Amino acid sequence: MNCHELAEQLAADRPDLTPVEVARLCLILLNRERSPERLRDPKARLAAWRNASFRFEAASDQHEAIVDELDQMLGDAPIEFSPDQLWTLLRAVKVQSQMLELYTDQPSLV
């Protein structure tokens, strides 16, 4: 199954999705699925969709939390980083890496 075919199936399954949401979902599903032909089966497609949605929501929640933490930590003034702040920065890199992994077929860098 290619991206166009999957997009048609997803749009038929969920006509309420915007074209951007369909494109994002196609990218995530095709990158996560070892056998894209498996996505032709509606049950397998739904299972893959649920798995991808769960992973995306978890990564989005982590991303939002770390962005808030970074905003609070950094502010506008120059600062010296404490060890805890350095760990926060490292977690931010890890979370960003997880978000990128959802959209690519590459493992996390961290």
PDB file of C-alpha atoms in Angstrom:
ATOM      1  CA  MET A   1       0.000   0.000   0.000  1.00  0.00           C
ATOM      2  CA  ASN A   2       1.373   3.394  -0.910  1.00  0.00           C
ATOM      3  CA  CYS A   3       0.720   6.761   0.709  1.00  0.00           C
ATOM      4  CA  HIS A   4      -1.997   7.778  -1.747  1.00  0.00           C
ATOM      5  CA  GLU A   5      -3.940   4.546  -1.252  1.00  0.00           C
ATOM      6  CA  LEU A   6      -3.649   4.815   2.518  1.00  0.00           C
ATOM      7  CA  ALA A   7      -4.787   8.452   2.421  1.00  0.00           C
ATOM      8  CA  GLU A   8      -7.887   7.446   0.458  1.00  0.00           C
ATOM      9  CA  GLN A   9      -8.673   4.703   2.984  1.00  0.00           C
ATOM     10  CA  LEU A  10      -8.150   6.991   5.974  1.00  0.00           C
ATOM     11  CA  ALA A  11     -10.268   9.754   4.439  1.00  0.00           C
ATOM     12  CA  ALA A  12     -13.041   7.220   3.780  1.00  0.00           C
ATOM     13  CA  ASP A  13     -12.753   5.813   7.319  1.00  0.00           C
ATOM     14  CA  ARG A  14     -12.787   9.269   8.905  1.00  0.00           C
ATOM     15  CA  PRO A  15     -14.207  11.977   6.623  1.00  0.00           C
ATOM     16  CA  ASP A  16     -13.901  14.481   9.490  1.00  0.00           C
ATOM     17  CA  LEU A  17     -10.086  14.506   9.227  1.00  0.00           C
ATOM     18  CA  THR A  18      -8.460  17.451   7.483  1.00  0.00           C
ATOM     19  CA  PRO A  19      -6.039  16.797   4.605  1.00  0.00           C
ATOM     20  CA  VAL A  20      -3.148  17.769   6.910  1.00  0.00           C
ATOM     21  CA  GLU A  21      -4.273  15.252   9.537  1.00  0.00           C
ATOM     22  CA  VAL A  22      -4.597  12.540   6.880  1.00  0.00           C
ATOM     23  CA  ALA A  23      -1.107  13.323   5.552  1.00  0.00           C
ATOM     24  CA  ARG A  24       0.405  13.298   9.052  1.00  0.00           C
ATOM     25  CA  LEU A  25      -1.289  10.010   9.880  1.00  0.00           C
ATOM     26  CA  CYS A  26      -0.147   8.427   6.599  1.00  0.00           C
ATOM     27  CA  LEU A  27       3.438   9.406   7.294  1.00  0.00           C
ATOM     28  CA  ILE A  28       3.367   8.050  10.835  1.00  0.00           C
ATOM     29  CA  LEU A  29       1.578   4.801   9.923  1.00  0.00           C
ATOM     30  CA  LEU A  30       3.747   4.000   6.917  1.00  0.00           C
ATOM     31  CA  ASN A  31       6.949   4.701   8.843  1.00  0.00           C
ATOM     32  CA  ARG A  32       5.880   2.524  11.781  1.00  0.00           C
ATOM     33  CA  GLU A  33       4.437  -0.394   9.819  1.00  0.00           C
ATOM     34  CA  ARG A  34       6.896  -3.068   8.724  1.00  0.00           C
ATOM     35  CA  SER A  35       4.452  -4.426   6.154  1.00  0.00           C
ATOM     36  CA  PRO A  36       2.428  -1.579   4.589  1.00  0.00           C
ATOM     37  CA  GLU A  37       0.205  -4.116   2.821  1.00  0.00           C
ATOM     38  CA  ARG A  38      -1.124  -5.057   6.256  1.00  0.00           C
ATOM     39  CA  LEU A  39      -2.804  -1.633   6.381  1.00  0.00           C
ATOM     40  CA  ARG A  40      -5.260  -2.715   3.682  1.00  0.00           C
ATOM     41  CA  ASP A  41      -7.087  -4.703   6.361  1.00  0.00           C
ATOM     42  CA  PRO A  42      -9.471  -2.332   8.213  1.00  0.00           C
ATOM     43  CA  LYS A  43      -8.857  -4.024  11.584  1.00  0.00           C
ATOM     44  CA  ALA A  44      -5.075  -3.894  11.194  1.00  0.00           C
ATOM     45  CA  ARG A  45      -5.294  -0.279  10.021  1.00  0.00           C
ATOM     46  CA  LEU A  46      -7.397   0.653  13.060  1.00  0.00           C
ATOM     47  CA  ALA A  47      -4.966  -1.114  15.420  1.00  0.00           C
ATOM     48  CA  ALA A  48      -1.985   0.654  13.831  1.00  0.00           C
ATOM     49  CA  TRP A  49      -3.880   3.948  13.989  1.00  0.00           C
ATOM     50  CA  ARG A  50      -4.645   3.522  17.694  1.00  0.00           C
ATOM     51  CA  ASN A  51      -1.032   2.619  18.439  1.00  0.00           C
ATOM     52  CA  ALA A  52       0.266   5.601  16.487  1.00  0.00           C
ATOM     53  CA  SER A  53      -2.267   7.923  18.119  1.00  0.00           C
ATOM     54  CA  PHE A  54      -1.258   6.755  21.576  1.00  0.00           C
ATOM     55  CA  ARG A  55       2.435   7.265  20.829  1.00  0.00           C
ATOM     56  CA  PHE A  56       1.786  10.667  19.249  1.00  0.00           C
ATOM     57  CA  GLU A  57      -0.339  11.882  22.168  1.00  0.00           C
ATOM     58  CA  ALA A  58       2.234  10.702  24.700  1.00  0.00           C
ATOM     59  CA  ALA A  59       5.073  12.379  22.815  1.00  0.00           C
ATOM     60  CA  SER A  60       2.998  15.555  22.366  1.00  0.00           C
ATOM     61  CA  ASP A  61       2.217  15.691  26.081  1.00  0.00           C
ATOM     62  CA  GLN A  62       5.898  15.243  26.939  1.00  0.00           C
ATOM     63  CA  HIS A  63       6.830  17.888  24.402  1.00  0.00           C
ATOM     64  CA  GLU A  64       4.334  20.386  25.809  1.00  0.00           C
ATOM     65  CA  ALA A  65       5.517  19.752  29.371  1.00  0.00           C
ATOM     66  CA  ILE A  66       9.187  20.186  28.512  1.00  0.00           C
ATOM     67  CA  VAL A  67       8.490  23.370  26.530  1.00  0.00           C
ATOM     68  CA  ASP A  68       6.709  24.840  29.557  1.00  0.00           C
ATOM     69  CA  GLU A  69       9.589  23.806  31.791  1.00  0.00           C
ATOM     70  CA  LEU A  70      12.139  25.357  29.435  1.00  0.00           C
ATOM     71  CA  ASP A  71      10.137  28.587  29.213  1.00  0.00           C
ATOM     72  CA  GLN A  72      10.065  28.862  32.991  1.00  0.00           C
ATOM     73  CA  MET A  73      13.739  28.023  33.296  1.00  0.00           C
ATOM     74  CA  LEU A  74      15.162  30.288  30.628  1.00  0.00           C
ATOM     75  CA  GLY A  75      13.180  33.508  30.685  1.00  0.00           C
ATOM     76  CA  ASP A  76      14.828  36.470  28.963  1.00  0.00           C
ATOM     77  CA  ALA A  77      17.948  37.007  31.044  1.00  0.00           C
ATOM     78  CA  PRO A  78      21.247  35.161  30.682  1.00  0.00           C
ATOM     79  CA  ILE A  79      21.608  32.434  33.278  1.00  0.00           C
ATOM     80  CA  GLU A  80      24.118  29.978  34.613  1.00  0.00           C
ATOM     81  CA  PHE A  81      22.836  26.458  34.332  1.00  0.00           C
ATOM     82  CA  SER A  82      22.537  24.324  37.430  1.00  0.00           C
ATOM     83  CA  PRO A  83      22.909  20.543  37.133  1.00  0.00           C
ATOM     84  CA  ASP A  84      19.095  20.193  37.323  1.00  0.00           C
ATOM     85  CA  GLN A  85      18.674  22.645  34.463  1.00  0.00           C
ATOM     86  CA  LEU A  86      21.182  20.730  32.360  1.00  0.00           C
ATOM     87  CA  TRP A  87      19.156  17.559  32.939  1.00  0.00           C
ATOM     88  CA  THR A  88      16.058  19.454  31.821  1.00  0.00           C
ATOM     89  CA  LEU A  89      17.837  20.445  28.622  1.00  0.00           C
ATOM     90  CA  LEU A  90      18.891  16.844  28.021  1.00  0.00           C
ATOM     91  CA  ARG A  91      15.301  15.675  28.555  1.00  0.00           C
ATOM     92  CA  ALA A  92      14.176  18.310  26.052  1.00  0.00           C
ATOM     93  CA  VAL A  93      16.551  16.890  23.458  1.00  0.00           C
ATOM     94  CA  LYS A  94      15.264  13.376  24.180  1.00  0.00           C
ATOM     95  CA  VAL A  95      11.622  14.426  23.827  1.00  0.00           C
ATOM     96  CA  GLN A  96      12.340  16.275  20.579  1.00  0.00           C
ATOM     97  CA  SER A  97      14.134  13.197  19.303  1.00  0.00           C
ATOM     98  CA  GLN A  98      11.068  11.071  20.098  1.00  0.00           C
ATOM     99  CA  MET A  99       8.845  13.478  18.162  1.00  0.00           C
ATOM    100  CA  LEU A 100      11.146  13.287  15.153  1.00  0.00           C
ATOM    101  CA  GLU A 101      11.193   9.501  15.363  1.00  0.00           C
ATOM    102  CA  LEU A 102       7.412   9.466  14.878  1.00  0.00           C
ATOM    103  CA  TYR A 103       7.808  11.181  11.503  1.00  0.00           C
ATOM    104  CA  THR A 104      10.894   9.382  10.261  1.00  0.00           C
ATOM    105  CA  ASP A 105      11.993   5.805  10.035  1.00  0.00           C
ATOM    106  CA  GLN A 106      15.127   6.577  12.026  1.00  0.00           C
ATOM    107  CA  PRO A 107      15.710   5.610  15.675  1.00  0.00           C
ATOM    108  CA  SER A 108      16.039   8.294  18.327  1.00  0.00           C
ATOM    109  CA  LEU A 109      19.418   9.960  18.563  1.00  0.00           C
ATOM    110  CA  VAL A 110      19.396   9.951  22.352  1.00  0.00           C
TER     111      VAL A 110
END
